[in-house]
Coordinates of C-alpha atoms in Angstrom, one line a residue:
M142 CA 3.2 -79.4 0.6
S143 CA 6.8 -78.6 1.1
K144 CA 8.1 -76.2 3.7
K145 CA 9.3 -73.8 1.0
K146 CA 5.9 -73.6 -0.6
L147 CA 4.2 -73.0 2.7
E148 CA 6.7 -70.2 3.5
F149 CA 6.1 -68.7 0.1
I150 CA 2.3 -68.8 0.5
D151 CA 2.7 -67.3 4.0
N152 CA 4.9 -64.5 2.7
I153 CA 2.3 -63.7 -0.1
L154 CA -0.6 -63.7 2.4
G155 CA 1.5 -61.5 4.8
F156 CA 2.2 -59.1 1.9
F157 CA -1.5 -58.9 1.0
Q158 CA -2.5 -58.4 4.7
Y159 CA 0.1 -55.6 5.0
F160 CA -1.2 -54.0 1.7
L161 CA -4.8 -54.2 2.9
I162 CA -4.0 -52.6 6.2
C163 CA -2.1 -49.8 4.4
C164 CA -5.1 -49.2 2.0
V165 CA -7.5 -49.0 4.9
A166 CA -5.2 -46.6 6.9
I167 CA -4.8 -44.4 3.8
T168 CA -8.6 -44.3 3.2
I169 CA -9.2 -43.4 6.8
I170 CA -6.6 -40.6 6.7
F171 CA -7.9 -39.1 3.5
T172 CA -11.5 -39.4 4.7
V173 CA -11.2 -38.2 8.2
G174 CA -7.8 -36.5 8.5
I175 CA -6.9 -34.6 5.3
R176 CA -8.5 -33.9 1.9
H177 CA -7.3 -32.5 -1.3
S178 CA -8.9 -29.3 -2.6
T179 CA -8.3 -26.5 -5.0
V180 CA -8.5 -22.8 -4.1
V181 CA -11.2 -21.2 -6.2
G182 CA -11.1 -17.4 -6.4
N183 CA -9.0 -14.7 -4.9
S184 CA -10.8 -13.9 -1.6
M185 CA -7.7 -15.0 0.4
Y186 CA -5.1 -13.4 -1.9
P187 CA -2.2 -13.0 -1.4
T188 CA -2.1 -15.6 1.4
L189 CA -3.7 -18.2 -1.0
K190 CA -4.0 -17.8 -4.7
N191 CA -6.6 -19.0 -7.2
K192 CA -6.1 -22.6 -8.5
E193 CA -3.5 -23.5 -5.8
H194 CA -3.8 -27.2 -4.8
V195 CA -4.0 -27.7 -1.1
M196 CA -4.4 -30.5 1.4
I197 CA -6.8 -29.3 4.1
N198 CA -6.5 -30.6 7.6
I199 CA -9.9 -31.9 8.7
A200 CA -8.8 -33.6 11.8
A201 CA -7.3 -30.4 13.3
S202 CA -10.6 -28.6 13.3
Y203 CA -12.0 -31.3 15.6
M204 CA -8.9 -32.0 17.7
T205 CA -7.9 -28.4 18.5
D206 CA -9.7 -25.2 19.4
I207 CA -10.4 -22.5 16.8
H208 CA -8.4 -19.3 17.5
R209 CA -8.5 -15.8 16.2
F210 CA -6.8 -15.4 12.8
D211 CA -6.8 -19.2 12.1
I212 CA -7.4 -20.0 8.4
V213 CA -10.4 -22.4 8.2
V214 CA -12.4 -24.1 5.6
V215 CA -16.2 -23.8 6.1
K216 CA -19.1 -25.4 4.4
N217 CA -21.6 -22.8 3.2
E218 CA -25.0 -24.4 4.1
K219 CA -26.8 -22.5 1.3
N220 CA -25.0 -24.3 -1.6
D221 CA -22.6 -26.8 0.0
D222 CA -19.6 -24.9 -1.3
L223 CA -16.4 -25.0 0.7
W224 CA -15.0 -21.5 1.5
V225 CA -11.5 -20.7 2.9
K226 CA -11.6 -17.7 5.3
R227 CA -9.8 -16.3 8.3
V228 CA -11.3 -16.3 11.8
I229 CA -11.6 -12.7 12.9
A230 CA -14.0 -12.9 15.9
L231 CA -14.9 -15.7 18.3
P232 CA -18.2 -16.6 20.0
N233 CA -19.8 -13.9 22.2
E234 CA -17.4 -11.2 21.0
T235 CA -18.4 -7.9 19.5
V236 CA -16.6 -7.2 16.2
E237 CA -16.3 -3.8 14.4
Y238 CA -14.3 -2.5 11.5
R239 CA -13.8 1.3 11.5
N240 CA -11.4 3.1 9.2
D241 CA -9.5 -0.1 8.3
Q242 CA -9.0 -1.0 11.9
L243 CA -10.4 -4.1 13.7
F244 CA -12.0 -3.7 17.1
I245 CA -12.9 -6.7 19.2
D246 CA -15.0 -5.8 22.3
G247 CA -14.1 -2.2 21.7
K248 CA -10.3 -2.8 21.8
L249 CA -8.1 -2.3 18.8
V250 CA -6.6 -5.6 17.4
K251 CA -3.8 -5.5 14.8
E252 CA -4.1 -7.7 11.7
T253 CA -0.4 -8.3 11.2
F254 CA -1.1 -11.0 8.6
L255 CA -2.4 -8.5 6.0
D256 CA 0.0 -7.6 3.2
N257 CA 0.4 -3.8 3.4
N258 CA 2.0 -3.5 0.0
Y259 CA -0.9 -5.3 -1.6
I260 CA -3.4 -3.1 0.4
K261 CA -1.8 0.1 -0.9
K262 CA -1.9 -1.2 -4.5
E263 CA -5.6 -2.2 -4.2
L264 CA -6.6 1.2 -2.7
K265 CA -4.9 3.0 -5.5
R266 CA -6.1 0.6 -8.3
K267 CA -9.7 0.7 -7.1
N268 CA -9.5 4.4 -6.0
I269 CA -11.0 3.6 -2.6
K270 CA -10.3 4.9 0.9
N271 CA -10.7 1.7 3.0
F272 CA -9.5 -1.8 2.3
T273 CA -12.0 -3.2 4.8
S274 CA -15.4 -1.5 4.7
N275 CA -16.8 -0.2 8.0
I276 CA -19.2 -2.7 9.7
G277 CA -20.7 -3.2 13.1
P278 CA -20.5 -3.2 16.0
Y279 CA -21.9 -6.8 15.7
T280 CA -22.1 -9.2 18.6
L281 CA -21.8 -12.9 17.9
K282 CA -23.9 -15.5 19.6
N283 CA -22.6 -18.5 21.6
D284 CA -21.7 -20.7 18.6
E285 CA -20.8 -18.1 16.0
Y286 CA -17.5 -17.2 14.3
F287 CA -17.0 -14.1 12.2
L288 CA -14.9 -15.1 9.1
V289 CA -13.4 -12.7 6.5
G290 CA -11.2 -13.2 3.5
D291 CA -7.7 -11.6 3.4
N292 CA -8.5 -9.9 0.1
R293 CA -11.2 -7.6 1.7
T294 CA -12.2 -5.9 -1.6
N295 CA -12.8 -9.3 -3.3
S296 CA -14.3 -11.5 -0.5
F297 CA -17.9 -12.5 0.1
D298 CA -17.8 -13.3 3.8
S299 CA -19.4 -12.7 7.3
R300 CA -19.4 -8.9 6.6
F301 CA -22.4 -9.4 4.3
L302 CA -25.8 -9.8 5.8
S303 CA -26.7 -12.6 3.3
V304 CA -23.7 -14.6 4.7
G305 CA -23.4 -13.6 8.3
P306 CA -21.4 -15.5 10.9
F307 CA -20.7 -19.2 10.7
K308 CA -21.5 -21.9 13.2
R309 CA -18.8 -24.2 14.7
S310 CA -20.4 -27.2 12.9
Q311 CA -19.7 -25.5 9.5
I312 CA -16.0 -25.3 10.2
I313 CA -14.7 -28.5 8.6
A314 CA -10.9 -27.9 8.5
K315 CA -8.3 -25.8 10.1
G316 CA -5.0 -25.0 8.3
M317 CA -3.8 -26.3 5.0
F318 CA -0.7 -27.3 3.1
V319 CA -0.2 -25.7 -0.3
M320 CA 1.3 -28.4 -2.5
Y321 CA 1.0 -26.9 -6.0
P322 CA 2.4 -24.9 -7.7
F323 CA 5.7 -26.2 -6.4
H324 CA 7.2 -22.7 -5.9
E325 CA 4.4 -21.9 -3.5
I326 CA 4.7 -24.9 -1.3
K327 CA 4.0 -23.9 2.3
Y328 CA 1.9 -24.6 5.4
V329 CA -0.8 -22.0 6.1
K330 CA -2.4 -21.9 9.5

């Protein structure tokens, strides 16, 4: 074979090798690192909206610690659904909601991420006194996290006895990138 033919074959093989490496890398990233999902429901409204397309960060939940007020994706063991919720209380803490105020270990903790305008509208629309119903005090065990949706009047979460706290092993992702609709593009952590 001529030198030009060998170079051509070598270039083709090099291209396919590079292509194969890229395919494997992309597969690993989308299997272990990030995953596409769609928000179902309004339990995190107005932070996240129904039918928004998001990329969830699976790797971050294993490579970093879980902190109070992180937005996480959890796997509900009862039906294998994925839920998006906000971490309110951490292992071994005592959580209580009283008169729309959060108390952790008896100390008042401000929830600055909540949209006060939305809360006022919901209270008026539903003719209710509290956006977050009174619960607790409830003490978490060593491996439990208390997770609540931002839209407290429309969220099925740890406040309900049938759900309760979530274990660390159920938290499969931390943070997400909203990618559609385009006017809502943002990173939510």
